[in-house]
PDB file of C-alpha atoms and ligand atoms in Angstrom:
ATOM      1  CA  UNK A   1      20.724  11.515  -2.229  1.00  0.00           C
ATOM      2  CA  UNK A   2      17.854  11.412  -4.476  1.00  0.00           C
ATOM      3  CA  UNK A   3      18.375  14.376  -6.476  1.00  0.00           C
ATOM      4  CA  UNK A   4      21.579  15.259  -7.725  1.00  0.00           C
ATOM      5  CA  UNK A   5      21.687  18.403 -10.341  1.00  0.00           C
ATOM      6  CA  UNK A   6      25.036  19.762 -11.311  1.00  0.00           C
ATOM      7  CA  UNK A   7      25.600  23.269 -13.501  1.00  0.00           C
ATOM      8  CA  UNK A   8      22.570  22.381 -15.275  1.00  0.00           C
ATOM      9  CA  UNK A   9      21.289  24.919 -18.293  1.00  0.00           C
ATOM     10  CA  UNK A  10      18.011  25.272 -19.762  1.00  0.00           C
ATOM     11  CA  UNK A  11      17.370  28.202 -22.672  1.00  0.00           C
ATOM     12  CA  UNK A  12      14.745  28.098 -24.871  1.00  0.00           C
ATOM     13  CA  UNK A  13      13.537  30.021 -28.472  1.00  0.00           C
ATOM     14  CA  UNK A  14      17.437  29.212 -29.809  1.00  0.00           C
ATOM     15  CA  UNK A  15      19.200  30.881 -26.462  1.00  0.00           C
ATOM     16  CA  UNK A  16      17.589  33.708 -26.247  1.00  0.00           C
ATOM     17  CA  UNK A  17      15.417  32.881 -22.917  1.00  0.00           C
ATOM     18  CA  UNK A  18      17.560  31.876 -20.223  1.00  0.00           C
ATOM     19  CA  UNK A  19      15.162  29.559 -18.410  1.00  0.00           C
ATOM     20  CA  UNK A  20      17.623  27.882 -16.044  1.00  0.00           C
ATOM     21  CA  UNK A  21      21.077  29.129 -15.283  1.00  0.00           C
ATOM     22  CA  UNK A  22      23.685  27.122 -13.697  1.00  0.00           C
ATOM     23  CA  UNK A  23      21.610  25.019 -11.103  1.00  0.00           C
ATOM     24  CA  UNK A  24      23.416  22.787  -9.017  1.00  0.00           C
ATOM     25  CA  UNK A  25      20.903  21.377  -6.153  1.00  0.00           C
ATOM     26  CA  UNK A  26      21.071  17.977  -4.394  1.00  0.00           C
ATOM     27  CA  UNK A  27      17.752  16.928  -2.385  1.00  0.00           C
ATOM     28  CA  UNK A  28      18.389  14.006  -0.004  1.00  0.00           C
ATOM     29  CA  UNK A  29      15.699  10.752  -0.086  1.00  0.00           C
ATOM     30  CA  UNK A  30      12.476  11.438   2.384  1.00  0.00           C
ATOM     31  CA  UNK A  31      12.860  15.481   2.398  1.00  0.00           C
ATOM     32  CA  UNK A  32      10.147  17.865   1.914  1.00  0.00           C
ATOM     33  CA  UNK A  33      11.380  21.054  -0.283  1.00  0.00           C
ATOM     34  CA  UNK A  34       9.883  23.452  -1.639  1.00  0.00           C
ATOM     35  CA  UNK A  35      10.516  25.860  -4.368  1.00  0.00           C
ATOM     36  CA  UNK A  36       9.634  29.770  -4.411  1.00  0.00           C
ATOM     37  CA  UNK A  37      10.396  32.677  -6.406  1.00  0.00           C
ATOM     38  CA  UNK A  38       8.929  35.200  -8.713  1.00  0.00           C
ATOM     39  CA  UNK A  39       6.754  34.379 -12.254  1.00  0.00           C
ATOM     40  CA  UNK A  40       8.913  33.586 -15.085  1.00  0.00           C
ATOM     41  CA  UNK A  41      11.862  32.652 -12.499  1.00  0.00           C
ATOM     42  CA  UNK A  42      12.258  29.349 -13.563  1.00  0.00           C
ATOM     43  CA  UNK A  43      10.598  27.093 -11.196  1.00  0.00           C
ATOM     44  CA  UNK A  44       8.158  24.726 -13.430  1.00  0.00           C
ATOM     45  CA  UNK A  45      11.449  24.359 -15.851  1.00  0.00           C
ATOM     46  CA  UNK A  46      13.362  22.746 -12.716  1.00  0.00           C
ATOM     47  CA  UNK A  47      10.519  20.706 -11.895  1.00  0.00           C
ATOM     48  CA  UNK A  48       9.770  19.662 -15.350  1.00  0.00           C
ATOM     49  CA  UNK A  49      13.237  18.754 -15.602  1.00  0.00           C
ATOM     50  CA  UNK A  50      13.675  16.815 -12.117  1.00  0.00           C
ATOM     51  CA  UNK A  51      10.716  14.525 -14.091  1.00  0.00           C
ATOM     52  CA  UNK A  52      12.271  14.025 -16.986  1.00  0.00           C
ATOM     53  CA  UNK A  53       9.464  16.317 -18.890  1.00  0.00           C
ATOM     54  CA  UNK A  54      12.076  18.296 -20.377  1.00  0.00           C
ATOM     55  CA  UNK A  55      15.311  17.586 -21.130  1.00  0.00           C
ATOM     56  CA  UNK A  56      18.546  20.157 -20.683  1.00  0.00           C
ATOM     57  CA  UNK A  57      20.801  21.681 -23.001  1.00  0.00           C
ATOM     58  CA  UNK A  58      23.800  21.291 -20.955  1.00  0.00           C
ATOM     59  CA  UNK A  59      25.073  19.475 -17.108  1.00  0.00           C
ATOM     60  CA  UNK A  60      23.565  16.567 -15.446  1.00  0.00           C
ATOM     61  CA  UNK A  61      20.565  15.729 -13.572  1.00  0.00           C
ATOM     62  CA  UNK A  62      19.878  12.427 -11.485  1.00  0.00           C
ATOM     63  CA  UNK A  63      17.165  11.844 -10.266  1.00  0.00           C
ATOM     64  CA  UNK A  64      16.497   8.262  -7.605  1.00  0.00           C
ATOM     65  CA  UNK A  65      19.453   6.681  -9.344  1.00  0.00           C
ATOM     66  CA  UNK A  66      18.724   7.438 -13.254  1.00  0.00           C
ATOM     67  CA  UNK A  67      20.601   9.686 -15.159  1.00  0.00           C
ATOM     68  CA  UNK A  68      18.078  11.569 -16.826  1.00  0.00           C
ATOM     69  CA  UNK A  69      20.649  13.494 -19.740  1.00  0.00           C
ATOM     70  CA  UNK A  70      21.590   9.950 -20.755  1.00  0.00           C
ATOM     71  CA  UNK A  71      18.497   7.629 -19.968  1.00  0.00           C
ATOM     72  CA  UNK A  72      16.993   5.468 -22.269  1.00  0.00           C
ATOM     73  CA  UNK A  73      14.727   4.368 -20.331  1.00  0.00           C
ATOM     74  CA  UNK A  74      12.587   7.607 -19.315  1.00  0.00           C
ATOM     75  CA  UNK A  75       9.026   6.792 -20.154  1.00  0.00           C
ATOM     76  CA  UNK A  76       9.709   3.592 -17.607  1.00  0.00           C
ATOM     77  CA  UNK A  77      11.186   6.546 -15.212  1.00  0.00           C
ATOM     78  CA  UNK A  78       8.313   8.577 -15.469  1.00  0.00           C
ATOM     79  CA  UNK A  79       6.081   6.125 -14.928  1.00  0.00           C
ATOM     80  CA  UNK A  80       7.540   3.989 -11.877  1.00  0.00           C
ATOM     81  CA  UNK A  81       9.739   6.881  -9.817  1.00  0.00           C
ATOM     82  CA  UNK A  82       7.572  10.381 -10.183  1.00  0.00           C
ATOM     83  CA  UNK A  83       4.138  10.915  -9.094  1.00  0.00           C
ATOM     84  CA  UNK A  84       3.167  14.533 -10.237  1.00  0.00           C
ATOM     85  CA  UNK A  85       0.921  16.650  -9.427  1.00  0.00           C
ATOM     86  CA  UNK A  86       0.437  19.939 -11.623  1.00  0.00           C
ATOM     87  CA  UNK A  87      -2.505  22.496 -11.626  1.00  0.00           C
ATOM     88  CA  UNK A  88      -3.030  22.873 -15.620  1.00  0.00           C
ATOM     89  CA  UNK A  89      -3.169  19.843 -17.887  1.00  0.00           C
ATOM     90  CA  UNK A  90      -4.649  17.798 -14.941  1.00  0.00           C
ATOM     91  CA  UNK A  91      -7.226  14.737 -15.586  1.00  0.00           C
ATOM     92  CA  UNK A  92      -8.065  13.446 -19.329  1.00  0.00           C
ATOM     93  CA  UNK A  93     -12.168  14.558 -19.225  1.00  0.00           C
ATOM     94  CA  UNK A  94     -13.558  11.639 -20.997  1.00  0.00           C
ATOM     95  CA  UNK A  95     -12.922   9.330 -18.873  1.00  0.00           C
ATOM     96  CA  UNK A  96     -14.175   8.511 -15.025  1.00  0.00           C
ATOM     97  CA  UNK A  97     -12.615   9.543 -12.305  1.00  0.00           C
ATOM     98  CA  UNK A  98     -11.312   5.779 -11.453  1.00  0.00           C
ATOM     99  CA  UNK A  99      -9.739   5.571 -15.109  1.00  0.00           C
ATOM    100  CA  UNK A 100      -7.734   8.106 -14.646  1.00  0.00           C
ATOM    101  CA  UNK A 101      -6.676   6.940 -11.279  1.00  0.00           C
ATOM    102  CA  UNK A 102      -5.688   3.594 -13.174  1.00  0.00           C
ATOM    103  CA  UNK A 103      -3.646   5.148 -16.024  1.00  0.00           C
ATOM    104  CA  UNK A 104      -0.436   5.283 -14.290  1.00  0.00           C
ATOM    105  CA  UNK A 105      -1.190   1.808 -12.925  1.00  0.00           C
ATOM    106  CA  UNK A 106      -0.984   0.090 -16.660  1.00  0.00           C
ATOM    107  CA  UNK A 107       2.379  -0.155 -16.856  1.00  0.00           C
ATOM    108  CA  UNK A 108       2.507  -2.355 -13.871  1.00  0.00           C
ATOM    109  CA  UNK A 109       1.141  -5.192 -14.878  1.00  0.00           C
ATOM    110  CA  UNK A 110      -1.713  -5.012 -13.369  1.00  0.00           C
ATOM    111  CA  UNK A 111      -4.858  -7.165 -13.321  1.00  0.00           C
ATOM    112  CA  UNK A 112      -8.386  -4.510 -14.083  1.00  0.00           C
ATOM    113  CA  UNK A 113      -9.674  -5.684 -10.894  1.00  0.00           C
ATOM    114  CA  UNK A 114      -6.225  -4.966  -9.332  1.00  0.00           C
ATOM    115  CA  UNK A 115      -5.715  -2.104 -10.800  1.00  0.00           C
ATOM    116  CA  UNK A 116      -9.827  -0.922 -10.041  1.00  0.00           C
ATOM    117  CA  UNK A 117      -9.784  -1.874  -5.952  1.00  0.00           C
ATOM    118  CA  UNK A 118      -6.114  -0.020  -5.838  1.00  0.00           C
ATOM    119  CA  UNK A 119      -8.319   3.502  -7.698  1.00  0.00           C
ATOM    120  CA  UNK A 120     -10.515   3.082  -5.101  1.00  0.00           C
ATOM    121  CA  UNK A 121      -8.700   2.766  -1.989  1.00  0.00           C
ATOM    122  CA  UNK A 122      -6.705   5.909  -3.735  1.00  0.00           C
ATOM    123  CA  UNK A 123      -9.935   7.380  -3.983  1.00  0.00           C
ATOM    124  CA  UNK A 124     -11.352   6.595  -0.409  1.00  0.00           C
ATOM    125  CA  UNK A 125      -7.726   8.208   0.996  1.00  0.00           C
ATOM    126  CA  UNK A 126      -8.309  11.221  -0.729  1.00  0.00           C
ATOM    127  CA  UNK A 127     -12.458  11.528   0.761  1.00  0.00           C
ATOM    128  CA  UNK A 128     -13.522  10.754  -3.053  1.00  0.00           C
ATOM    129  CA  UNK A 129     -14.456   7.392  -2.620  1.00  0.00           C
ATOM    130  CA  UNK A 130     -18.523   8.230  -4.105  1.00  0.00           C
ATOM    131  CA  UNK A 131     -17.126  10.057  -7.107  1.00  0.00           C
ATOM    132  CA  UNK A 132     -14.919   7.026  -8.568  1.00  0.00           C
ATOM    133  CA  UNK A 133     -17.418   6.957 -11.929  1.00  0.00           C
ATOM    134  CA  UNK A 134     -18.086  10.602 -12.824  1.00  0.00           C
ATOM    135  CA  UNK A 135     -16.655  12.185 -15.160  1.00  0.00           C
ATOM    136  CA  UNK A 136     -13.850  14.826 -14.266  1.00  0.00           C
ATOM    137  CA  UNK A 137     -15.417  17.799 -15.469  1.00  0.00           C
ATOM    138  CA  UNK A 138     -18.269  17.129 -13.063  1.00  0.00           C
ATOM    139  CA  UNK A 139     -16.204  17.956  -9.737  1.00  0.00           C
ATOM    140  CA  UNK A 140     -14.568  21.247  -8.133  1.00  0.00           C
ATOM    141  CA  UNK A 141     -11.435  22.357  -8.415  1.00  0.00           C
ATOM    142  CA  UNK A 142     -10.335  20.835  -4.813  1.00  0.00           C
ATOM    143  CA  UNK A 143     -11.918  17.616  -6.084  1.00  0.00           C
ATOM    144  CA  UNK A 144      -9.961  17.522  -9.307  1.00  0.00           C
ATOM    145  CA  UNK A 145      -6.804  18.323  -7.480  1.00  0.00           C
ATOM    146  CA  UNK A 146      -7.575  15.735  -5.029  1.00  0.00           C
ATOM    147  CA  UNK A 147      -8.147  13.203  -7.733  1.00  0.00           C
ATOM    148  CA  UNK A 148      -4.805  14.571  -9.265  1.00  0.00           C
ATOM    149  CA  UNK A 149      -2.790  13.550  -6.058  1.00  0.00           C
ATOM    150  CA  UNK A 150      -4.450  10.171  -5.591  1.00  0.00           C
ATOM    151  CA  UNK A 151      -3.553   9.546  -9.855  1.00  0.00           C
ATOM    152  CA  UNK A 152      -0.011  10.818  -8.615  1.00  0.00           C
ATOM    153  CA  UNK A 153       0.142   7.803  -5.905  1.00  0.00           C
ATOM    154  CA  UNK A 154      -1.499   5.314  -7.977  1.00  0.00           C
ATOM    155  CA  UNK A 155       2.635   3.727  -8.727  1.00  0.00           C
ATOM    156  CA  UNK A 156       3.454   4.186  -5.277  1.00  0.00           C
ATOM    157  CA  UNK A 157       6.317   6.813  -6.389  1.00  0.00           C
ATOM    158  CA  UNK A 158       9.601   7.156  -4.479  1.00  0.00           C
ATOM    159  CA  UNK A 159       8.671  11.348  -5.697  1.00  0.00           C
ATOM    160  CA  UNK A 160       6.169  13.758  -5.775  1.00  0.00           C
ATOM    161  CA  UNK A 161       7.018  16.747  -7.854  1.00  0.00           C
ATOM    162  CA  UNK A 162       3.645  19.197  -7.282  1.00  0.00           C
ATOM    163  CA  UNK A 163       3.676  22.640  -9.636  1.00  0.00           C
ATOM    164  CA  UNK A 164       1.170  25.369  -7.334  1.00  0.00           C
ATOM    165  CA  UNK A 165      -0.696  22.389  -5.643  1.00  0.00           C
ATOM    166  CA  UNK A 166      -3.056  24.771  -4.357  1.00  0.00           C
ATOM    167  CA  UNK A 167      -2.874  27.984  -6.241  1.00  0.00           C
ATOM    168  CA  UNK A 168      -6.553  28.343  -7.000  1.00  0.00           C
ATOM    169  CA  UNK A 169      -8.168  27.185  -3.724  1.00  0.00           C
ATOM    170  CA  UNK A 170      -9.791  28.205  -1.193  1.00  0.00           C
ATOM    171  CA  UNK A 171      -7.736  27.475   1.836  1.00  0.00           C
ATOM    172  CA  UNK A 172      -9.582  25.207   3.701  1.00  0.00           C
ATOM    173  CA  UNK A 173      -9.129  22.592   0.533  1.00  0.00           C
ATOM    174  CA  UNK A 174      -5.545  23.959   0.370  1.00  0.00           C
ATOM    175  CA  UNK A 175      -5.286  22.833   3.562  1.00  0.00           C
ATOM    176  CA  UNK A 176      -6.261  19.732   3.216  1.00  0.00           C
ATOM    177  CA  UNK A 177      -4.237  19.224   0.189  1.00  0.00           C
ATOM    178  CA  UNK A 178      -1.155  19.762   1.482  1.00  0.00           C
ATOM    179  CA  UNK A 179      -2.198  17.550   4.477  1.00  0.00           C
ATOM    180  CA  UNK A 180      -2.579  14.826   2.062  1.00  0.00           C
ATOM    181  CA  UNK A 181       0.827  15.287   0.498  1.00  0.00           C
ATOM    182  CA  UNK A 182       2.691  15.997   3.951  1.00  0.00           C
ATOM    183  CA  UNK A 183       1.426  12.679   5.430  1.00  0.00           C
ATOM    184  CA  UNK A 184       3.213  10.856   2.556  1.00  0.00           C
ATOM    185  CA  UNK A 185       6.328  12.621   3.175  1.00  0.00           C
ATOM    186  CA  UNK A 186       5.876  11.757   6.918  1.00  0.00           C
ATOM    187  CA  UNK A 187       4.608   8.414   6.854  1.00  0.00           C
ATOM    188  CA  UNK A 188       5.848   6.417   3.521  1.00  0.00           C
ATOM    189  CA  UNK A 189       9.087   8.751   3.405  1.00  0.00           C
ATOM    190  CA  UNK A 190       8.256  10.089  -0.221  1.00  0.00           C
ATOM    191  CA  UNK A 191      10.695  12.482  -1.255  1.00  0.00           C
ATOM    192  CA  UNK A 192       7.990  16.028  -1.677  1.00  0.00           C
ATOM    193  CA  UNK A 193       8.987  18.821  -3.802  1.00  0.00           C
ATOM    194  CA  UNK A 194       6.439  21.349  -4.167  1.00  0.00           C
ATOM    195  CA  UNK A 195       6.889  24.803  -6.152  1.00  0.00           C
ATOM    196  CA  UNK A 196       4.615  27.857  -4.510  1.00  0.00           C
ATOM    197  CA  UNK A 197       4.034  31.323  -4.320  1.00  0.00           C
ATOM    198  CA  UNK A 198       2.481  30.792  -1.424  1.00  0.00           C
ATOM    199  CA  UNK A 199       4.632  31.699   1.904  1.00  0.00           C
ATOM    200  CA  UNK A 200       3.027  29.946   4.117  1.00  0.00           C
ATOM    201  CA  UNK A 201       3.160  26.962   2.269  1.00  0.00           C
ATOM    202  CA  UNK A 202       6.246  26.598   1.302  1.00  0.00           C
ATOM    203  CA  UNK A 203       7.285  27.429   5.134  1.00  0.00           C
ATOM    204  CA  UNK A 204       6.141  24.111   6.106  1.00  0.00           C
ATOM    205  CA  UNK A 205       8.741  22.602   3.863  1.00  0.00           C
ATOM    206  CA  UNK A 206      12.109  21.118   5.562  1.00  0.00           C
ATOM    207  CA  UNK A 207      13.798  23.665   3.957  1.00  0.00           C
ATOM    208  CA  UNK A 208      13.172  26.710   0.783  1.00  0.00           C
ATOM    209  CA  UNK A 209      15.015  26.766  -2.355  1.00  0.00           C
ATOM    210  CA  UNK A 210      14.768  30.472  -3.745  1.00  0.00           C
ATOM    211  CA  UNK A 211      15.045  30.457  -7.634  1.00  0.00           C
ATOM    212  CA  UNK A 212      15.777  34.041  -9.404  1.00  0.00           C
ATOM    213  CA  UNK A 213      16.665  34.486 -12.772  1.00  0.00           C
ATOM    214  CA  UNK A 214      17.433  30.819 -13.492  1.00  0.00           C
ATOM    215  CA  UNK A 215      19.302  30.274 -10.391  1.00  0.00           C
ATOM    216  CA  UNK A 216      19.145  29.294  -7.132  1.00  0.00           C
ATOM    217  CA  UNK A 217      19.953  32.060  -5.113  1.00  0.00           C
ATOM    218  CA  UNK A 218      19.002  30.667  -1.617  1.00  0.00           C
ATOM    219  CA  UNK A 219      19.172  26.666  -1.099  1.00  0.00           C
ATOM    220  CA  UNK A 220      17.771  26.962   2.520  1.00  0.00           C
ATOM    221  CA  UNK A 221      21.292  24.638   3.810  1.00  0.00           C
ATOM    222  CA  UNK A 222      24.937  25.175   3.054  1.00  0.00           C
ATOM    223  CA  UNK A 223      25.108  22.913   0.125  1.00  0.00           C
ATOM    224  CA  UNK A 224      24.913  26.546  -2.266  1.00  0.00           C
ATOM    225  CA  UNK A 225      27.503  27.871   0.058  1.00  0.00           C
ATOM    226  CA  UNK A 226      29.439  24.683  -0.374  1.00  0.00           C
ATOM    227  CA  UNK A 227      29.583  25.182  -3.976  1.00  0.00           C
ATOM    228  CA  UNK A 228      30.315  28.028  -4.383  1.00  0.00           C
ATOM    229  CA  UNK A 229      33.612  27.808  -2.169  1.00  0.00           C
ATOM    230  CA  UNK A 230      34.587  24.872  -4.704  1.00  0.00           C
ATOM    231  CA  UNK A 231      34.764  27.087  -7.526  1.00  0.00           C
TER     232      UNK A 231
HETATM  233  N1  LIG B   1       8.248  25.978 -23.662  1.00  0.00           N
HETATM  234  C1  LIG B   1       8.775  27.200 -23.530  1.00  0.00           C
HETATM  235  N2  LIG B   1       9.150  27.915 -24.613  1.00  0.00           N
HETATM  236  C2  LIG B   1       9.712  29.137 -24.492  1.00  0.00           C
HETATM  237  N3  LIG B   1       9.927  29.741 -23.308  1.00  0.00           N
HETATM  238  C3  LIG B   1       9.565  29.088 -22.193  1.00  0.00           C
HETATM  239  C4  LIG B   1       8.966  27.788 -22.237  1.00  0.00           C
HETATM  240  N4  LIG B   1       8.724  27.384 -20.971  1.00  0.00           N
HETATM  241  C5  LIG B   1       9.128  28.387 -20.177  1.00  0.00           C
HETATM  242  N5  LIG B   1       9.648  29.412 -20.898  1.00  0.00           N
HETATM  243  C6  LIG B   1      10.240  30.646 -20.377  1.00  0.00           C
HETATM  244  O1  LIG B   1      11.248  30.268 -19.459  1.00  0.00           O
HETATM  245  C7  LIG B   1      11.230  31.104 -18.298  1.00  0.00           C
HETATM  246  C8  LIG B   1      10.983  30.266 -17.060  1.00  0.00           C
HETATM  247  O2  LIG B   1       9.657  29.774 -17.122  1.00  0.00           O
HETATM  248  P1  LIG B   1       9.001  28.877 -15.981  1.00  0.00           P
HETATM  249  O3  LIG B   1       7.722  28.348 -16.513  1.00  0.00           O
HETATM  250  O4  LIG B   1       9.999  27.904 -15.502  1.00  0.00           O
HETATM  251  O5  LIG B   1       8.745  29.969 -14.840  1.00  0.00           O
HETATM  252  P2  LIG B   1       8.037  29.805 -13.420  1.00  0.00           P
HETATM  253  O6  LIG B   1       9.037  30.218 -12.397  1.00  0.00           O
HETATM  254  O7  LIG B   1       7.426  28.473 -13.287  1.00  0.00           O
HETATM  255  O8  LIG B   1       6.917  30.932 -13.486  1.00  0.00           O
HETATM  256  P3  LIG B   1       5.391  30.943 -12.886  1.00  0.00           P
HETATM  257  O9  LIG B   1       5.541  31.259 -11.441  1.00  0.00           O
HETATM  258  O10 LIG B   1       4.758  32.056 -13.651  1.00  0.00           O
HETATM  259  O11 LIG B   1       4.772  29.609 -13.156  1.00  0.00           O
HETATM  260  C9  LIG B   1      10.172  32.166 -18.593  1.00  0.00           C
HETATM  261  O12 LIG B   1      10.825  33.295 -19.145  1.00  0.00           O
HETATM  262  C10 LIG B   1       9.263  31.502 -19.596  1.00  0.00           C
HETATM  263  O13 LIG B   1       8.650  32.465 -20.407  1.00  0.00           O
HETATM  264 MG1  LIG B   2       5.446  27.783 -13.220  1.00  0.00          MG
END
């Protein structure tokens, strides 16, 4: 099990916004989820959570082995278990493209050279391999987010936690998008957990988890079923 979340509560503005209600989700190591449900349901305050962006007000989350309501160690977390991938607040625009491959890669220990023939085999994966020293604000929107999944691979994550992935292209980069994240889930067994609104994306998942409200309300298994039984 890679994820393990149990009766976990989110609120925010002292309470009064119910954010996340009682989630209790496991995700096993090498599965491909993904995570629907209507605007304001609570879906980027899961994610944010599963990557220790935000922390709860009550239960417990673990997430590959680290207790994330108790961690002291969650920059180190962060930066060697979760690869993300989220539309907004994407690459740092005064910088190349290659340097903000390499950003996740300083922790590592990494030599520059290392760390600047690892960008660009990143880069070459994701068909960018010309663009490694412009600057971000110089590409497309399918060319940032392409840039943002090869950043999100630069530690080699056991996790990739992607918020809309493709909610602003056109679907032919969509496509290819998600054809860039489903390899990794097929062929280096990375754990994928992508939120959507779009149907047909998130139907090429293993399985759907249906948020509403702050809770899960369909866990696309038995494991909701399960629970609820126990209490
Ligand atoms: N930092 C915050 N401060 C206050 N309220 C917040 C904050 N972040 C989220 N919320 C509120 O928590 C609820 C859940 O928000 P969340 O961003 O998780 O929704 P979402 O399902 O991702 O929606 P969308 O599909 O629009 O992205 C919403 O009511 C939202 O307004
Ligand atoms: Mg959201």
């Amino acid at each position: 099990m890679i994820v393990e979340i149990k009766d976990l509560y989110k609120s925010y503005e002292n309470g009064k916004i119910k954010a996340l209600n009682g989630i209790n989700l496991t995700i096993e190591e090498g599965e491909f989820v993904s995570i629907i449900g209507p605007s304001g349901s609570g879906k980027s305050t899961l994610l944010n959570m599963l990557g220790a962006l935000d922390v709860p007000d009550s239960g417990s989350i673990t997430v590959a082995g680290e207790d994330l309501a108790s961690s002291k160690r969650l920059n180190e977390f962060r930066a060697t278990s979760i690869g993300f991938v989220f539309q907004l607040h994407n690459l740092i625009p005064n910088i190349s493209v290659r340097e903000n491959i390499e950003i996740p890669m300083y922790t590592q220990g990494m030599s520059s050279g290392e760390m600047k023939a690892k960008a660009l085999k990143l880069l070459d994966d994701v068909g960018l391999r010309d663009k490694a020293d412009i600057m971000p604000n110089k590409l497309s929107g399918g060319e940032r987010q392409r840039v943002a999944i090869a950043r999100a691979l630069a530690n080699d994550p056991s996790i990739i936690l992607a918020d809309e992935p493709t909610g602003s292209l056109d679907s032919k980069t969509s496509t290819r998008i998600l054809r860039q994240l489903i390899d990794l889930h097929e062929h280096k067994n990375v754990t994928l957990i992508i939120v959507t609104h779009d149907m047909d994306v998130a139907k090429l998942a293993d399985r759907t988890i249906e948020v509403l409200d702050g809770e899960i309300i369909s866990a696309g298994d038995e494991s909701l079923i399960n629970s609820k039984i126990d209490l």
